[in-house]
PDB file of C-alpha atoms in Angstrom:
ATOM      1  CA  UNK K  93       4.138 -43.793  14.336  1.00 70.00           C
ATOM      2  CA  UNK K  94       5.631 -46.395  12.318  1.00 94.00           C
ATOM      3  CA  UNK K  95       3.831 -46.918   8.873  1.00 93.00           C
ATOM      4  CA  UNK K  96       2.458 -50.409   9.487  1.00 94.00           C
ATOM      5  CA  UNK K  97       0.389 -49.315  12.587  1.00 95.00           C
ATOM      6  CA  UNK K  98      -0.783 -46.274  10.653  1.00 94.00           C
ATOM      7  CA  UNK K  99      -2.236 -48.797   8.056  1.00 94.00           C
ATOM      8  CA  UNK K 100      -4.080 -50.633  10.894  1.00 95.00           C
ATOM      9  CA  UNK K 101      -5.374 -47.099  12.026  1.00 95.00           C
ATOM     10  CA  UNK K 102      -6.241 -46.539   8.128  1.00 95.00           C
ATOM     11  CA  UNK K 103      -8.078 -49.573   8.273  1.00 96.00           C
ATOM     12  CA  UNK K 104      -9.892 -48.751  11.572  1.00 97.00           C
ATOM     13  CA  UNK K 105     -10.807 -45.583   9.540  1.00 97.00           C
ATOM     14  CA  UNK K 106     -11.968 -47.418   7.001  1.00 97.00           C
ATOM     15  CA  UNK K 107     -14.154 -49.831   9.270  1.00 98.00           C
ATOM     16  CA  UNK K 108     -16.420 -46.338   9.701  1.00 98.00           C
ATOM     17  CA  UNK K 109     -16.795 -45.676   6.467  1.00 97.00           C
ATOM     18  CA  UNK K 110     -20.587 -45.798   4.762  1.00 97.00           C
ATOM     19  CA  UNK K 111     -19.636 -47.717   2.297  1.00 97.00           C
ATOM     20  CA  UNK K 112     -18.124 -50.328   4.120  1.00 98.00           C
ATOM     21  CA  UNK K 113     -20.867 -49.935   6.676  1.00 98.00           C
ATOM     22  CA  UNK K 114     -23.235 -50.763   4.108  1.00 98.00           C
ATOM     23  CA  UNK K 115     -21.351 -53.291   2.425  1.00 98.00           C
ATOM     24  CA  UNK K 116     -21.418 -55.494   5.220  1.00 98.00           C
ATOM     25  CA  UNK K 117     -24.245 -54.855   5.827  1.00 98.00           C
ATOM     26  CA  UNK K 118     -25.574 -55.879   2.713  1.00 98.00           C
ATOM     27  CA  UNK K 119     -23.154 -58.820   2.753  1.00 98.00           C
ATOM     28  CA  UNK K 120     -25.248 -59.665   6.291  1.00 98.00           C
ATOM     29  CA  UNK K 121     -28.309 -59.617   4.670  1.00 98.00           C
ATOM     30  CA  UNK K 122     -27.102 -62.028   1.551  1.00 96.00           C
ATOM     31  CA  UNK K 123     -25.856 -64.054   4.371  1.00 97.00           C
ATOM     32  CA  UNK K 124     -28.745 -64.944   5.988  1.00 97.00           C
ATOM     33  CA  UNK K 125     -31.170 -65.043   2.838  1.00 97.00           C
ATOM     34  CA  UNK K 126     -32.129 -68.444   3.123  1.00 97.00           C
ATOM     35  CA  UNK K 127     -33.707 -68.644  -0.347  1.00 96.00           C
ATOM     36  CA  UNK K 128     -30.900 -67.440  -1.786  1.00 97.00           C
ATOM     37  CA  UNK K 129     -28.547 -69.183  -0.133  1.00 97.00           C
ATOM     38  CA  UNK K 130     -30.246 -72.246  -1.593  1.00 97.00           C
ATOM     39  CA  UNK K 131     -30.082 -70.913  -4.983  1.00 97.00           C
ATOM     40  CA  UNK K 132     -26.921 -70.214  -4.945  1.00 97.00           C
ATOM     41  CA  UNK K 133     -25.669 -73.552  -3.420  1.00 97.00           C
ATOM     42  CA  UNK K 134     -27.851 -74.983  -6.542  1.00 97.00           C
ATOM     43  CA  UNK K 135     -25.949 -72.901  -8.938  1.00 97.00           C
ATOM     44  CA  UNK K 136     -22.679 -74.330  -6.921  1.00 97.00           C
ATOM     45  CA  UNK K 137     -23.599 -78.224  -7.320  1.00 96.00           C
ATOM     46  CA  UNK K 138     -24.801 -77.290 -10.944  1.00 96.00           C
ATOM     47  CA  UNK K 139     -21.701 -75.744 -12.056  1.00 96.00           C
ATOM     48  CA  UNK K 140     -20.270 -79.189 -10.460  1.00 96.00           C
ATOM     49  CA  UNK K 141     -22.164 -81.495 -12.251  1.00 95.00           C
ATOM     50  CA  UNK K 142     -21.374 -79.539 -15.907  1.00 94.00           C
ATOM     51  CA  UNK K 143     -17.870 -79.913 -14.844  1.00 94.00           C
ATOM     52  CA  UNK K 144     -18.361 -83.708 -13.971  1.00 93.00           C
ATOM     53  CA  UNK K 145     -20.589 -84.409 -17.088  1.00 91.00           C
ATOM     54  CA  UNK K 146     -17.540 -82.837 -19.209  1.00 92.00           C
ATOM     55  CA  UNK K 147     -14.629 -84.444 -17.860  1.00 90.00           C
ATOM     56  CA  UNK K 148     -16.368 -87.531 -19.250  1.00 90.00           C
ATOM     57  CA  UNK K 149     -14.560 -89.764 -21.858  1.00 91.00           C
ATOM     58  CA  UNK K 150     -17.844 -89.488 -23.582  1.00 91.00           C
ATOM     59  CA  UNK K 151     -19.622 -87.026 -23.412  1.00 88.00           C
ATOM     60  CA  UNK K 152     -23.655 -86.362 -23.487  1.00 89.00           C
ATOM     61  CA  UNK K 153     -23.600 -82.715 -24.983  1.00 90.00           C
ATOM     62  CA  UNK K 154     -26.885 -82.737 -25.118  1.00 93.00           C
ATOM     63  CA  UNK K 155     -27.289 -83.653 -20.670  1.00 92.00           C
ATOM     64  CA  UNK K 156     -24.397 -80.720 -20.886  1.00 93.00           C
ATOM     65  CA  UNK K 157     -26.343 -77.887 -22.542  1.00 94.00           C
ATOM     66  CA  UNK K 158     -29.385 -78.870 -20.431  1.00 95.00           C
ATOM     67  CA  UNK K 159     -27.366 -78.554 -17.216  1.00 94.00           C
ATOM     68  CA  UNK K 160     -25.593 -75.345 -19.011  1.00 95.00           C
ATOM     69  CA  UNK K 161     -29.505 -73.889 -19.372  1.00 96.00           C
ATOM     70  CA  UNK K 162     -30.470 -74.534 -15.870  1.00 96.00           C
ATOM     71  CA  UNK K 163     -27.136 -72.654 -14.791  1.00 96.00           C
ATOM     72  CA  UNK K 164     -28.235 -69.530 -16.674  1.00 97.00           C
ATOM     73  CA  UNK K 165     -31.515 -69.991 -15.186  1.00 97.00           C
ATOM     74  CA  UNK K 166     -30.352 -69.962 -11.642  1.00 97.00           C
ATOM     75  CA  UNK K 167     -27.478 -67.293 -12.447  1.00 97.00           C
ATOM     76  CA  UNK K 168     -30.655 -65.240 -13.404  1.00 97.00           C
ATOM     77  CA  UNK K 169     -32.894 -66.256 -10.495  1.00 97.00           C
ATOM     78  CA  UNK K 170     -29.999 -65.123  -8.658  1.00 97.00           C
ATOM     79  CA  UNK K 171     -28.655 -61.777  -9.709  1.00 97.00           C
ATOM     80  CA  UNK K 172     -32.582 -60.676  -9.834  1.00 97.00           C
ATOM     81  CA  UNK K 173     -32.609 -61.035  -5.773  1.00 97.00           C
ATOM     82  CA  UNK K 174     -32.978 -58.144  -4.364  1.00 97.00           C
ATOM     83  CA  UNK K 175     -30.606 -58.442  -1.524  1.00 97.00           C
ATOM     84  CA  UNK K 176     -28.468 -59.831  -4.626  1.00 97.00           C
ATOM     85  CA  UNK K 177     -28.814 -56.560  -6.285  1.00 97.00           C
ATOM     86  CA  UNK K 178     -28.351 -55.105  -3.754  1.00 98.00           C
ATOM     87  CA  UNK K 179     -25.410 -56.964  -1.786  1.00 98.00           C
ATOM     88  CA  UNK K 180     -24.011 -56.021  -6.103  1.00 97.00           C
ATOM     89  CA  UNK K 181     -24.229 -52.074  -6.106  1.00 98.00           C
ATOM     90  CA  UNK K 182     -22.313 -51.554  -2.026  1.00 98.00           C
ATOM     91  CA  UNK K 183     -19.745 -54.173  -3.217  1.00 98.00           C
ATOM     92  CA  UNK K 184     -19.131 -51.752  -6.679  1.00 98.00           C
ATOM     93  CA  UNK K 185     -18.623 -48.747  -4.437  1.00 97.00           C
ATOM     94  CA  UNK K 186     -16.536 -50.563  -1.856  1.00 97.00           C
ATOM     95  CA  UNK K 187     -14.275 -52.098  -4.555  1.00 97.00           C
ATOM     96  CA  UNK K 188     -14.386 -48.629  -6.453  1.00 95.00           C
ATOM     97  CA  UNK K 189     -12.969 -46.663  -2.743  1.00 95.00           C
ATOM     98  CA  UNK K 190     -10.982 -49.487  -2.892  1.00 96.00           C
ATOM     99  CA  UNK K 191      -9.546 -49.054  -5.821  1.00 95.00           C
ATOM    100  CA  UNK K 192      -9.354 -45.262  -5.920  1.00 94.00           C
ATOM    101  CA  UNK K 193      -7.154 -45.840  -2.381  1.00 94.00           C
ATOM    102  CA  UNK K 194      -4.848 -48.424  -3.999  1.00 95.00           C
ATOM    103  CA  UNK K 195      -4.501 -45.305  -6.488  1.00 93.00           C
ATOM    104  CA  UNK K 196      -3.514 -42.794  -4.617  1.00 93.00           C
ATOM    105  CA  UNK K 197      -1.082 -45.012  -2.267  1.00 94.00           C
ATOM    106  CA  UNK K 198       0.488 -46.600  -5.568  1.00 94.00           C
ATOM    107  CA  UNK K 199       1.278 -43.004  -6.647  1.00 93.00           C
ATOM    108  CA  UNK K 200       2.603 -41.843  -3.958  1.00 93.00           C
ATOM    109  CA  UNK K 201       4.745 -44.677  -3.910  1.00 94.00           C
ATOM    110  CA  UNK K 202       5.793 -43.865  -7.391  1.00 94.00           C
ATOM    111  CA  UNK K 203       6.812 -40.555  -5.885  1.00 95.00           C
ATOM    112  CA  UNK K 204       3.848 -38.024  -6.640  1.00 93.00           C
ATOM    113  CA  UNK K 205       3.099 -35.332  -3.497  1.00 92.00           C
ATOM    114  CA  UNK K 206      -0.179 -36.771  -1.418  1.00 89.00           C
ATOM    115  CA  UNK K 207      -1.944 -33.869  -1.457  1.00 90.00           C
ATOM    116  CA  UNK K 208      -2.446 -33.526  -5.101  1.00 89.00           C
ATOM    117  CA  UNK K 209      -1.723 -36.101  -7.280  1.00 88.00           C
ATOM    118  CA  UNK K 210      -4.917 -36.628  -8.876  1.00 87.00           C
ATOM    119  CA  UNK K 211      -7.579 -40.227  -9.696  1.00 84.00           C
ATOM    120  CA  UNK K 212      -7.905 -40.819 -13.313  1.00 78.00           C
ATOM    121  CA  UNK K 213     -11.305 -42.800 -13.421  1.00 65.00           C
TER     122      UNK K 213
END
């Protein structure tokens, strides 16, 4: 088996995985949270409208820390979801099995034996 098709079997592997079971489904959820979908499109079009408000020849700093306030606001709002929260802890430990593959591949790669090099965290 040539190594690119054992990646796509890796990642077929991977697919089964609880993490990334529960990452999407988390992600799923997120998804279709309507409330904080909104919120989050608010926090989009507010980040917009500080970035509009300070590309201004002259600017209103005082319009800019309002709109800067609100942003915090919603980024609060936001991360205290709790399909946010969530949606925040499966994508840690799906970046962090992530991550601690990338490790192990990259050292192999660097010419250490599979079966023992060892994940410094």
């Amino acid at each position: 088996m040539d190594i690119i098709k054992m990646a796509r079997e890796f990642g077929k592997e991977l697919q089964k995985d609880e993490r990334y079971i529960a990452y999407i489904n988390a992600k799923n959820i997120n998804d279709n949270d309507e409330k904080l979908q909104k919120m989050i499109h608010e926090f989009e079009m507010k980040r917009m409208e500080i970035s509009m408000e300070s590309g201004k020849p002259e600017k209103d700093d005082e319009r800019i820390n309002t709109l800067n306030s609100e942003l915090q606001n919603l980024y609060s709002e936001i991360m205290q979801n709790e399909n946010m929260m969530n949606f925040s802890v499966k994508r840690d430990e799906m970046d962090n099995l992530l991550n601690e593959i990338n490790s192990i591949i990259t050292m192999c790669a660097n010419g250490e034996d599979p079966d023992t090099c060892q994940i410094t965290h």
